[in-house]
PDB file of N, CA and C in Angstrom:
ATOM      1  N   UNK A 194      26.520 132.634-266.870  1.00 63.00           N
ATOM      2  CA  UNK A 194      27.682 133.383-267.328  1.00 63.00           C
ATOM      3  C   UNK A 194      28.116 134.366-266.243  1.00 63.00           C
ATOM      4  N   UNK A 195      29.525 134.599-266.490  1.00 79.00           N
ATOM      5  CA  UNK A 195      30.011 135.414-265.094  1.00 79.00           C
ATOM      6  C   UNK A 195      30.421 136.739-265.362  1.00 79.00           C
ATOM      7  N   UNK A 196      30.108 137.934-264.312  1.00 93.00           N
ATOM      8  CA  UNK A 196      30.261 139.075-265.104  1.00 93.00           C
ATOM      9  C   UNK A 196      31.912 139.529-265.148  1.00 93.00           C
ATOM     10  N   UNK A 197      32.290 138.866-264.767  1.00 96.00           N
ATOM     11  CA  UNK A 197      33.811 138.924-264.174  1.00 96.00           C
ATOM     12  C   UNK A 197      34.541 139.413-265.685  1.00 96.00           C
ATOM     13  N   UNK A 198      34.909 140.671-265.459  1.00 96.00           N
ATOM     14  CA  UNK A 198      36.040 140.987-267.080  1.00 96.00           C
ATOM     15  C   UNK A 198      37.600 141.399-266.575  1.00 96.00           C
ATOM     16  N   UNK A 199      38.194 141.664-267.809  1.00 97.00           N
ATOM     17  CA  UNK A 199      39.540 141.805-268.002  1.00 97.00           C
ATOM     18  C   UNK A 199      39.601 143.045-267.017  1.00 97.00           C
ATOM     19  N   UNK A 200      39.074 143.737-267.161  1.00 97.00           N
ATOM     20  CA  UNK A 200      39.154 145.136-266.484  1.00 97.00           C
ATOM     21  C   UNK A 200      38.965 145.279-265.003  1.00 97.00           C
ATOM     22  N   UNK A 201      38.318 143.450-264.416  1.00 97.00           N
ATOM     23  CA  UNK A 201      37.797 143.501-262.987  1.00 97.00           C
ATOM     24  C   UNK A 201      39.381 143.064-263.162  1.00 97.00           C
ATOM     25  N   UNK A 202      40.351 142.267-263.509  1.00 98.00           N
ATOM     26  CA  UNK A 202      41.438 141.258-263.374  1.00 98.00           C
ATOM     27  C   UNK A 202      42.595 142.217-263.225  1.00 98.00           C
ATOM     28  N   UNK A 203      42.254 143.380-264.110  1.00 98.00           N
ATOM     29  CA  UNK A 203      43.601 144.248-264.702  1.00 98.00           C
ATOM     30  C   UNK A 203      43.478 145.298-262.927  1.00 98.00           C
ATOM     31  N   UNK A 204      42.141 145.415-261.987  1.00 98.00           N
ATOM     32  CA  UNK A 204      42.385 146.022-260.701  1.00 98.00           C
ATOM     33  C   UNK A 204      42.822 144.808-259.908  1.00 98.00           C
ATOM     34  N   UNK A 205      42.827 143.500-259.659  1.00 98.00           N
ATOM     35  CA  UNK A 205      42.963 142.557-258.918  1.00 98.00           C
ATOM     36  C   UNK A 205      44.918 142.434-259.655  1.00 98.00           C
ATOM     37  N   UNK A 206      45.270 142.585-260.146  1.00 98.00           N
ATOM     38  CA  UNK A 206      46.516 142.921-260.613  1.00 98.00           C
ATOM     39  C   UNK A 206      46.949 143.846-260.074  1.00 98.00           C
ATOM     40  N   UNK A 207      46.803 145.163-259.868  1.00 98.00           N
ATOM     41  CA  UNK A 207      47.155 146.821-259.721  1.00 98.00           C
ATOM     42  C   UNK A 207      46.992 146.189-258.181  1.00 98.00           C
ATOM     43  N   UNK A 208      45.913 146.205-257.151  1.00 98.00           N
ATOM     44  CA  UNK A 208      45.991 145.867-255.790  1.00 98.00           C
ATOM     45  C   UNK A 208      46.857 144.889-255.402  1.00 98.00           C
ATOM     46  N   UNK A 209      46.974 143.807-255.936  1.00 98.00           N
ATOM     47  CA  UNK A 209      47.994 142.616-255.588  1.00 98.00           C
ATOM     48  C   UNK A 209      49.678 143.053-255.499  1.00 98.00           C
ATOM     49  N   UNK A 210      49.671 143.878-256.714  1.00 98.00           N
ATOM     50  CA  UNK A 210      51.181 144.168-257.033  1.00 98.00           C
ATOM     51  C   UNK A 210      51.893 145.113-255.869  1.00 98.00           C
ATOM     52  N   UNK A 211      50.992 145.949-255.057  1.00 97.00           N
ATOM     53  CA  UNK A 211      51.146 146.535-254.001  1.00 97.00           C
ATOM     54  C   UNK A 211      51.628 145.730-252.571  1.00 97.00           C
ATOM     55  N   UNK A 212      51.131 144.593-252.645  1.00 98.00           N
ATOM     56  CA  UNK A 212      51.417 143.725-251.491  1.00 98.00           C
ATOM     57  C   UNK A 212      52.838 143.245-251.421  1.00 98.00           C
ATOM     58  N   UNK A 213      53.396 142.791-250.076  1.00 97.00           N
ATOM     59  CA  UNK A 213      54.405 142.635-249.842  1.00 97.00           C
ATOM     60  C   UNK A 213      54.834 141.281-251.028  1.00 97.00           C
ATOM     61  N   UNK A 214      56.294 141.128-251.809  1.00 96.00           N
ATOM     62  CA  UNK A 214      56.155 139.897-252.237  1.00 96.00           C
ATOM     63  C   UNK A 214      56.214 138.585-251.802  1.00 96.00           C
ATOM     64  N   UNK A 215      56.638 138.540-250.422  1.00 96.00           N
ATOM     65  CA  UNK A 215      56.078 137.400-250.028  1.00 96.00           C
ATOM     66  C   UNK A 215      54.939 137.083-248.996  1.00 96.00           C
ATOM     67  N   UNK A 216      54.111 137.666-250.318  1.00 97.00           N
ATOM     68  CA  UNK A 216      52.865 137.309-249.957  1.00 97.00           C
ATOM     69  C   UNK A 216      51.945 137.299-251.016  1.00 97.00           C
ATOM     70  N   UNK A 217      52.085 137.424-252.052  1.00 97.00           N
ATOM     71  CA  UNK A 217      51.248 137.440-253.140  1.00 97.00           C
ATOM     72  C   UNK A 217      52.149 137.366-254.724  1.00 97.00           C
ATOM     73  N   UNK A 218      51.737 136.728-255.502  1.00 97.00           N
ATOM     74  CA  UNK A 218      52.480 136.244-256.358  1.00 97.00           C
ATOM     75  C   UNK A 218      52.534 136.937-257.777  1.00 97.00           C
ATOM     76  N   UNK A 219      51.672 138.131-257.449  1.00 98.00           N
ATOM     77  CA  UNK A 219      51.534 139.386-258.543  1.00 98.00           C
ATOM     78  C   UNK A 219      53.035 140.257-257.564  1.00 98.00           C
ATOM     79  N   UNK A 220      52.834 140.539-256.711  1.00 98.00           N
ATOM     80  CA  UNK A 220      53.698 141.146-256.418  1.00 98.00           C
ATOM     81  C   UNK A 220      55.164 140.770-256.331  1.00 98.00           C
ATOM     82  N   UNK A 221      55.214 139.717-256.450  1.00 97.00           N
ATOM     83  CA  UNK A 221      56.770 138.648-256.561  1.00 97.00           C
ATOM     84  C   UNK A 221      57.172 139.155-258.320  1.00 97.00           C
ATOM     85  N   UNK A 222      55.855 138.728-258.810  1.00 97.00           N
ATOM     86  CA  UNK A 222      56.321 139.149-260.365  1.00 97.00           C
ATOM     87  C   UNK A 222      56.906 141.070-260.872  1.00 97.00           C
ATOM     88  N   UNK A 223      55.879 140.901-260.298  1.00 98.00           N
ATOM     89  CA  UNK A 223      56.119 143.157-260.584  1.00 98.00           C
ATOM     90  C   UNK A 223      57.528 143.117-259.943  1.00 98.00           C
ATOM     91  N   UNK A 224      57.807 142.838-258.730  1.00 98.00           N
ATOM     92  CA  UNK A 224      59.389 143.065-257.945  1.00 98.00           C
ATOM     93  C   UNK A 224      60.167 141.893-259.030  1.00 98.00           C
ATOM     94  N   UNK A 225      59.736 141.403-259.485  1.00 98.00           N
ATOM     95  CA  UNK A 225      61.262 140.345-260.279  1.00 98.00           C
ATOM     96  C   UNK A 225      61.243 141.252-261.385  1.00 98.00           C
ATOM     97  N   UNK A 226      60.525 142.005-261.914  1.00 98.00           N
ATOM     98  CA  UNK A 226      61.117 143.322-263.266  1.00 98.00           C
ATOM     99  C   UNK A 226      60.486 142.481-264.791  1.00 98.00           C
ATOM    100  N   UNK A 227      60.274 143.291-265.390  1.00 98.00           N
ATOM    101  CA  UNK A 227      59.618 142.815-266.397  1.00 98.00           C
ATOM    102  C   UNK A 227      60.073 141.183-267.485  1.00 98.00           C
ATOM    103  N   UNK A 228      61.736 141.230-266.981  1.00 98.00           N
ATOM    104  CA  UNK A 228      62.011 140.421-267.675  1.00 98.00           C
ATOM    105  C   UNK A 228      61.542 138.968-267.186  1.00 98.00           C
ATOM    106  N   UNK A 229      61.037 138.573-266.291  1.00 98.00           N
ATOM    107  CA  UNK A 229      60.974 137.294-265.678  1.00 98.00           C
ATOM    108  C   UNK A 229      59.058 137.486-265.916  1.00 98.00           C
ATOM    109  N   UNK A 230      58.559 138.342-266.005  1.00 98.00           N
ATOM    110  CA  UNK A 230      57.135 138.543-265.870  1.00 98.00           C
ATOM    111  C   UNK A 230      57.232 138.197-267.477  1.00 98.00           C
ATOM    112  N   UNK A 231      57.653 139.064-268.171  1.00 98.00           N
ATOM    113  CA  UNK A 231      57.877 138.604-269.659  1.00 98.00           C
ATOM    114  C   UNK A 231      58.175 137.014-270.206  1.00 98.00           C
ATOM    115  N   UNK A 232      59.156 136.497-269.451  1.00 98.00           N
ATOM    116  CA  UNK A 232      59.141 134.884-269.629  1.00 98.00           C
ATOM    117  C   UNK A 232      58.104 133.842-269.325  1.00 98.00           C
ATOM    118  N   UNK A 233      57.269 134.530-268.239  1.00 98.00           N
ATOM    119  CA  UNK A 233      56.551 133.442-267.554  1.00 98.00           C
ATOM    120  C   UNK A 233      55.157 133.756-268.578  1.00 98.00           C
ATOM    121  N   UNK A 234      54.764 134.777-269.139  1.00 98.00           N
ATOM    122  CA  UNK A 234      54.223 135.105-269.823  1.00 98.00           C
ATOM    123  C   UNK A 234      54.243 134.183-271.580  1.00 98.00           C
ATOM    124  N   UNK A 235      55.635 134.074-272.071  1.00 98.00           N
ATOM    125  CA  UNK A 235      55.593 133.197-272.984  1.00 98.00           C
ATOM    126  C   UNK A 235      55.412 131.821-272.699  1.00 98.00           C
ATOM    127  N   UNK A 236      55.982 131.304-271.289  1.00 98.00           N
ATOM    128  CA  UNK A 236      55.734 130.237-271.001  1.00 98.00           C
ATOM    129  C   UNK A 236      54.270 129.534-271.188  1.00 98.00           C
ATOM    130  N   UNK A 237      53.865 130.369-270.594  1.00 98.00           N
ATOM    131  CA  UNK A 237      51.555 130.417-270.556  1.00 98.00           C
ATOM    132  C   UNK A 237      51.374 130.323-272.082  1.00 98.00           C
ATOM    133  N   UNK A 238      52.062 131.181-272.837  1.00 98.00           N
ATOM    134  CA  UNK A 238      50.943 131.078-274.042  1.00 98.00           C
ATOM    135  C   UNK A 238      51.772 129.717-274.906  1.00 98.00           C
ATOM    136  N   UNK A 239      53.031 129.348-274.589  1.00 98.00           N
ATOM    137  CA  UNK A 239      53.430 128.014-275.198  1.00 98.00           C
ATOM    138  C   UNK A 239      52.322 126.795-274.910  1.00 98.00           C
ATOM    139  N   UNK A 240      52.544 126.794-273.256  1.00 98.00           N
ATOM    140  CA  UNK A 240      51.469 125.841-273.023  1.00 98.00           C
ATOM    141  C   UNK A 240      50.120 125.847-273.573  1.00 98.00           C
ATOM    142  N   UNK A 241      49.052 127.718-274.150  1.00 98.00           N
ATOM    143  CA  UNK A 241      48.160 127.541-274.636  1.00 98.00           C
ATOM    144  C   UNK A 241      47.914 126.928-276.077  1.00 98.00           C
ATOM    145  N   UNK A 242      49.142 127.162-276.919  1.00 98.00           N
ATOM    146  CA  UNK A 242      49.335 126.841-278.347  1.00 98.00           C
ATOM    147  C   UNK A 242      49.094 125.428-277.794  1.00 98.00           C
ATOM    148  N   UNK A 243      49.736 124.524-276.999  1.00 98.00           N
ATOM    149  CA  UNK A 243      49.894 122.900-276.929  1.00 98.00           C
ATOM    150  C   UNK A 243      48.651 122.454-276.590  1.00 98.00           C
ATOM    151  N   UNK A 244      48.012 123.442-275.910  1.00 98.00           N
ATOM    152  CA  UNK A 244      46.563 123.038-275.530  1.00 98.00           C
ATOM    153  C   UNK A 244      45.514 122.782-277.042  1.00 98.00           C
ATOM    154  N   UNK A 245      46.033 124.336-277.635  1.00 98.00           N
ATOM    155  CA  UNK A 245      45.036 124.119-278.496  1.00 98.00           C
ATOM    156  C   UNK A 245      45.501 123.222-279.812  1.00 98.00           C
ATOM    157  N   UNK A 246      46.591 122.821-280.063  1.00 98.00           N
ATOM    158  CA  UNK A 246      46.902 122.020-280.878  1.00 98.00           C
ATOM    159  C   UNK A 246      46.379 120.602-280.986  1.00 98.00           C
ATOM    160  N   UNK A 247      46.443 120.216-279.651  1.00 98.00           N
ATOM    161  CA  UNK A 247      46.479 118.688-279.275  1.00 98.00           C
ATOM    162  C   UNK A 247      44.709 119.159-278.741  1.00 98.00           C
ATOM    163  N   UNK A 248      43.900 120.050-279.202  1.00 98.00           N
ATOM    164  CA  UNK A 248      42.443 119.889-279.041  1.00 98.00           C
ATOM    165  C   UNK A 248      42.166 119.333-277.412  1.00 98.00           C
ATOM    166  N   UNK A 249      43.027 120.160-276.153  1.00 98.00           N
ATOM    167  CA  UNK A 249      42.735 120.092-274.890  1.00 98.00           C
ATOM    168  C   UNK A 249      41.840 121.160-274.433  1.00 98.00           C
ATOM    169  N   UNK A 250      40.668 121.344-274.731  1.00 98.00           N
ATOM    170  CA  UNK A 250      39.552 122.450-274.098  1.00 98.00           C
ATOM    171  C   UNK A 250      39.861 122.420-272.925  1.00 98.00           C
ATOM    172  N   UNK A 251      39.727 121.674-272.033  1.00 98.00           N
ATOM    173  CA  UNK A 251      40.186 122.122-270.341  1.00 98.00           C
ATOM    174  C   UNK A 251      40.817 122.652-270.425  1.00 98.00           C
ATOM    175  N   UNK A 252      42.674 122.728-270.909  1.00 98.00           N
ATOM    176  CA  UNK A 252      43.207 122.736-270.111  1.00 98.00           C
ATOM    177  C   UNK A 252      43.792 124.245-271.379  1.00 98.00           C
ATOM    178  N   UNK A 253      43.252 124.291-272.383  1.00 98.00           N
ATOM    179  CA  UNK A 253      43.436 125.230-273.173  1.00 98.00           C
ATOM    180  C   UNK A 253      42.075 126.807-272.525  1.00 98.00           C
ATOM    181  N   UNK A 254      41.669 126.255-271.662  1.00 98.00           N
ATOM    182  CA  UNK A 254      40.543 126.956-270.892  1.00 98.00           C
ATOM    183  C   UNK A 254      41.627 127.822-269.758  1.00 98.00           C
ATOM    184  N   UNK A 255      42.350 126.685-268.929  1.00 98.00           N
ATOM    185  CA  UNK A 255      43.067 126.952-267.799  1.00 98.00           C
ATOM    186  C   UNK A 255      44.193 127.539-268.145  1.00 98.00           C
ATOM    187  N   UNK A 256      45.042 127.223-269.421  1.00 98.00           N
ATOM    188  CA  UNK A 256      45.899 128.203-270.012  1.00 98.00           C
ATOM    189  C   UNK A 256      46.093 129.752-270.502  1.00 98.00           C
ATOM    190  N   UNK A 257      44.400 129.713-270.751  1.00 98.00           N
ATOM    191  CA  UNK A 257      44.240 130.928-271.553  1.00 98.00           C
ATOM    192  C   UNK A 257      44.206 131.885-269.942  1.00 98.00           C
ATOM    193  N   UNK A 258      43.318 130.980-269.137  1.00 98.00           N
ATOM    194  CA  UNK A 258      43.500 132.385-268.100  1.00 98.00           C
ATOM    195  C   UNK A 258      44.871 132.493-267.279  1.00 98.00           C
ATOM    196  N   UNK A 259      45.543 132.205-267.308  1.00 98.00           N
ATOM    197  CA  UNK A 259      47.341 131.852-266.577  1.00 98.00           C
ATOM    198  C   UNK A 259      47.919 133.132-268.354  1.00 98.00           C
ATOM    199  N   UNK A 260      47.367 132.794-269.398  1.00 98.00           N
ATOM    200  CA  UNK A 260      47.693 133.677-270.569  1.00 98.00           C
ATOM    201  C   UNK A 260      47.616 135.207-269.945  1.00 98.00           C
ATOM    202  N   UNK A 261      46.425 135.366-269.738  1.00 98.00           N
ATOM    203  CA  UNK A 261      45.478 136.506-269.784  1.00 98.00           C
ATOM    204  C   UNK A 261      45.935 137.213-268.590  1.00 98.00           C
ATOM    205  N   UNK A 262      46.150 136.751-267.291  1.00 98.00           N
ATOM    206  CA  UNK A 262      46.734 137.264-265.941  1.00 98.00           C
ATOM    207  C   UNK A 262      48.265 137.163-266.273  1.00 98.00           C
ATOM    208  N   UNK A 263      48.865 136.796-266.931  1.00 98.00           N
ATOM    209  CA  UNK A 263      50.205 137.153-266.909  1.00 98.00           C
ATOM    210  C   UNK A 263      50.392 138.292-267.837  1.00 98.00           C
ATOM    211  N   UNK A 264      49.839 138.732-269.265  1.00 98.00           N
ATOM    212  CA  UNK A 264      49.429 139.403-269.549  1.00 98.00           C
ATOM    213  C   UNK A 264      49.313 140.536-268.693  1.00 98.00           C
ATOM    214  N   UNK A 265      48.433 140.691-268.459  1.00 98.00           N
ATOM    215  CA  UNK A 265      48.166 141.936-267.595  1.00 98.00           C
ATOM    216  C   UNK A 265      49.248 142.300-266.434  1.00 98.00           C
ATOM    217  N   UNK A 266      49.844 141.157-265.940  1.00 98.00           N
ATOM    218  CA  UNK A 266      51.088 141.567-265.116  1.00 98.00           C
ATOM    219  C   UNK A 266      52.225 142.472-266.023  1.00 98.00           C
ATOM    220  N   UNK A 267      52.428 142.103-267.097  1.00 98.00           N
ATOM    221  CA  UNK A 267      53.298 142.521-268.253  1.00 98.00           C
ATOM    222  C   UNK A 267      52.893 143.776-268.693  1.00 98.00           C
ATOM    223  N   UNK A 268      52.167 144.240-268.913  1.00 98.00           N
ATOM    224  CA  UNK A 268      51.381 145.603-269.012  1.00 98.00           C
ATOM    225  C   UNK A 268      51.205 146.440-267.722  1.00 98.00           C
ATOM    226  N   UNK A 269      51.190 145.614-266.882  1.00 98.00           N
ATOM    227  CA  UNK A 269      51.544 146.780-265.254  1.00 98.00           C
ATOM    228  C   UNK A 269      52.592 147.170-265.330  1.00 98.00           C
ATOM    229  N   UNK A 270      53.732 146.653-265.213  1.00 98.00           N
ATOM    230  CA  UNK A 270      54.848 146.363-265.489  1.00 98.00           C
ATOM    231  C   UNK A 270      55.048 147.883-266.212  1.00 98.00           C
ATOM    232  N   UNK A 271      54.556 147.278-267.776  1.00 98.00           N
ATOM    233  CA  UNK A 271      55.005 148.258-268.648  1.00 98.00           C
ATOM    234  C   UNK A 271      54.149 149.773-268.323  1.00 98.00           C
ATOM    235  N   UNK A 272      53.493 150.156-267.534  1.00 98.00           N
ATOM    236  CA  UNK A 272      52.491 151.292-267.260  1.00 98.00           C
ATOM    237  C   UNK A 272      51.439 151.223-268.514  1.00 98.00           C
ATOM    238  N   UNK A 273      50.862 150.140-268.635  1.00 98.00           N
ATOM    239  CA  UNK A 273      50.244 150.468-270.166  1.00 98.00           C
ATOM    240  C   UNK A 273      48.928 150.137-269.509  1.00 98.00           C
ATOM    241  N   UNK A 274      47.862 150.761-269.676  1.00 98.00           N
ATOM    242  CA  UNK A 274      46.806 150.546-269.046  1.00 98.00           C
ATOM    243  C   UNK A 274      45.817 149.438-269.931  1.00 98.00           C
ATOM    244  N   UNK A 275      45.387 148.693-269.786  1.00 98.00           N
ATOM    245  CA  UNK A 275      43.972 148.173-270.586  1.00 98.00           C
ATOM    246  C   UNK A 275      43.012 148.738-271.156  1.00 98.00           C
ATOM    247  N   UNK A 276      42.672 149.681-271.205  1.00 98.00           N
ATOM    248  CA  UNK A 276      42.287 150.581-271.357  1.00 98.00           C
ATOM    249  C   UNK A 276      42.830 150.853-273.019  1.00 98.00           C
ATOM    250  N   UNK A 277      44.397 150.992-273.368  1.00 98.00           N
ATOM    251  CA  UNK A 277      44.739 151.166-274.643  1.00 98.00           C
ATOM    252  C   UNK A 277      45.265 150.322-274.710  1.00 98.00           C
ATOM    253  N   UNK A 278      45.022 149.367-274.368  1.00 97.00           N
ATOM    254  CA  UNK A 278      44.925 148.305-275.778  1.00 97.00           C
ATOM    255  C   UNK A 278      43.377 147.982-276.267  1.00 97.00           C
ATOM    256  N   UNK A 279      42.741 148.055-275.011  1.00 96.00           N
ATOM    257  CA  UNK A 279      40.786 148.125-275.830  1.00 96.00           C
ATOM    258  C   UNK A 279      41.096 149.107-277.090  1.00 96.00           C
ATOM    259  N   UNK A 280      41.639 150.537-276.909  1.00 95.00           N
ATOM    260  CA  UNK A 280      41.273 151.433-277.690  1.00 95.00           C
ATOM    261  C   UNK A 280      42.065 151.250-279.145  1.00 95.00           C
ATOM    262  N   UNK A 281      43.005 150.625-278.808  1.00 93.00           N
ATOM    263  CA  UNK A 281      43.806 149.719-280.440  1.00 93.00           C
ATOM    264  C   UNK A 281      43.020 148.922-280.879  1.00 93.00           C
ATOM    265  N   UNK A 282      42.615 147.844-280.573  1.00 92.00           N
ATOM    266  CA  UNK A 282      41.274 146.937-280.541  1.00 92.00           C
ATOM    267  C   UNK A 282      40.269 147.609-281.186  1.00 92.00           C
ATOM    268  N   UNK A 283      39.224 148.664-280.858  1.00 92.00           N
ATOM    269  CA  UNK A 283      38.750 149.115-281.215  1.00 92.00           C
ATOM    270  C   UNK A 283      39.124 149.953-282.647  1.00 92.00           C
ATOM    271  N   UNK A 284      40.223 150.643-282.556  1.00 89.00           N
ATOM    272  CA  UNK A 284      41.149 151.135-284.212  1.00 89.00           C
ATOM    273  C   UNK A 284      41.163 149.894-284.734  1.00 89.00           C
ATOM    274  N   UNK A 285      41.236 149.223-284.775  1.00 87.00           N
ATOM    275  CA  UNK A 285      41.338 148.267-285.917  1.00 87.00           C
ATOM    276  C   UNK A 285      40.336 147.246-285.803  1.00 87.00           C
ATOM    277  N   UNK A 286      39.285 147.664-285.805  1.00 89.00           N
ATOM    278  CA  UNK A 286      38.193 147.154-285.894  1.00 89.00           C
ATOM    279  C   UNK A 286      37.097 147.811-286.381  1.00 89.00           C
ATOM    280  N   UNK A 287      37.524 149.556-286.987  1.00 86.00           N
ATOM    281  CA  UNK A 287      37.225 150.256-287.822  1.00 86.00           C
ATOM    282  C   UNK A 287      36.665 149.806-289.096  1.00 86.00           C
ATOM    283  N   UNK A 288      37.956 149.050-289.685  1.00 79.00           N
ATOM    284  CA  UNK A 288      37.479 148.451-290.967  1.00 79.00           C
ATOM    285  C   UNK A 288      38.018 146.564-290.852  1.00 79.00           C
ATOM    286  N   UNK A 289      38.358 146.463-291.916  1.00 78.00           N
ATOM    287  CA  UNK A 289      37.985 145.268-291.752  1.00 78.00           C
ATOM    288  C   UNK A 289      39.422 144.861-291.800  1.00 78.00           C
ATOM    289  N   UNK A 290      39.808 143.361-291.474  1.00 71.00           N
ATOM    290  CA  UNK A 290      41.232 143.156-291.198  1.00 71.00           C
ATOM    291  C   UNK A 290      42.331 143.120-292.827  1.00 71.00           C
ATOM    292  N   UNK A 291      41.517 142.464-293.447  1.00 80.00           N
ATOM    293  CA  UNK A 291      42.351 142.784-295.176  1.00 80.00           C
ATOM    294  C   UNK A 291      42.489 143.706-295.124  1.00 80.00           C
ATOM    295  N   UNK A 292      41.332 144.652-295.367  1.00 76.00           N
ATOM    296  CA  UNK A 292      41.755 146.444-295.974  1.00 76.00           C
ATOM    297  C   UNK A 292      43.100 146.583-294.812  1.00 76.00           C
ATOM    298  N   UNK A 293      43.023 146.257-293.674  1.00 69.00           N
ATOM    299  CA  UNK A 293      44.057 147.324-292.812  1.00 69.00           C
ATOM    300  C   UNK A 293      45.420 146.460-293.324  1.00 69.00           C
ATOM    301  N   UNK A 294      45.027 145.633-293.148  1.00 74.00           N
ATOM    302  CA  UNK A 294      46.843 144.695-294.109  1.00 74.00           C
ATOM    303  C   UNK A 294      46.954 145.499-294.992  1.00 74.00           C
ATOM    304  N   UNK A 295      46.140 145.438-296.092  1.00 78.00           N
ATOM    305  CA  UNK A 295      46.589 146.138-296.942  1.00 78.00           C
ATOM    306  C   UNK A 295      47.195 147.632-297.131  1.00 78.00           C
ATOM    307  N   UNK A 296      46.671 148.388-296.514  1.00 75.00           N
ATOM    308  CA  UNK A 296      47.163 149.846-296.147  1.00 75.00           C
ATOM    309  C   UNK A 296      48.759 149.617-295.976  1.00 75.00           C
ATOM    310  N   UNK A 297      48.736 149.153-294.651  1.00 73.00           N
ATOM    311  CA  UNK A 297      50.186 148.580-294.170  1.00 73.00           C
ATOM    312  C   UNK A 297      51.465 148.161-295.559  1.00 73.00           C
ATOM    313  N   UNK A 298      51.159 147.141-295.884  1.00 75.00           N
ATOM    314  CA  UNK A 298      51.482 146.487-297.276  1.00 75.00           C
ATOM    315  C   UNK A 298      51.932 147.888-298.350  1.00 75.00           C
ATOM    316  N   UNK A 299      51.297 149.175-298.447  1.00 64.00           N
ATOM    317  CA  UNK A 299      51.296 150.131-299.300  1.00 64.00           C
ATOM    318  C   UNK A 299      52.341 151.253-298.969  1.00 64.00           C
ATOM    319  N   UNK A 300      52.437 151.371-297.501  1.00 57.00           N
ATOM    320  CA  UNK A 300      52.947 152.351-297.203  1.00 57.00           C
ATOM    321  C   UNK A 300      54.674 152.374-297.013  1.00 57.00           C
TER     322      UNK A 300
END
């Protein structure tokens, strides 16, 4: 198993985006503005839904990380650190996912 996490990916993002854009393809995205980082982003997770529909583990493997790094381009983008979204993650993982529907549902 590899120790490699979101949080090593979300600095290999932040350093890349610094580089000239033609030369690195984080930084092509950050300079094209959120809206094209935002598309290529739905694009990835269309292809992951097709992966996992049609029961393609490879390639629903290779999707998820093209998911996950575009992702994080989209959140540079937006100044939103990883960091809070762990800490949302973590809030709602407080209790359990019914009860928090339900709250929602009440208010």
């Amino acid at each position: 198993m590899t120790g490699f996490s979101l949080s090593d990916l979300e600095k290999i993002v932040d350093e890349r985006s610094k580089a000239p854009p033609d030369e690195s393809w984080t930084a092509k995205l950050v300079a094209a503005g959120q809206q094209k980082a935002a598309k290529k982003l739905g694009e990835e997770a269309i292809e992951a839904v097709m992966a996992a529909v049609t029961d393609d583990r490879d390639n629903l493997t290779y999707e998820t990380a093209d998911l996950l790094y575009h992702l994080l381009v989209v959140l540079k983008i937006a100044g939103i650190p990883l960091q809070d979204v762990m800490a949302e993650l973590e809030r709602r993982t407080a209790q359990s996912g019914l009860k928090e529907k339900a709250s929602r549902q009440s208010s």
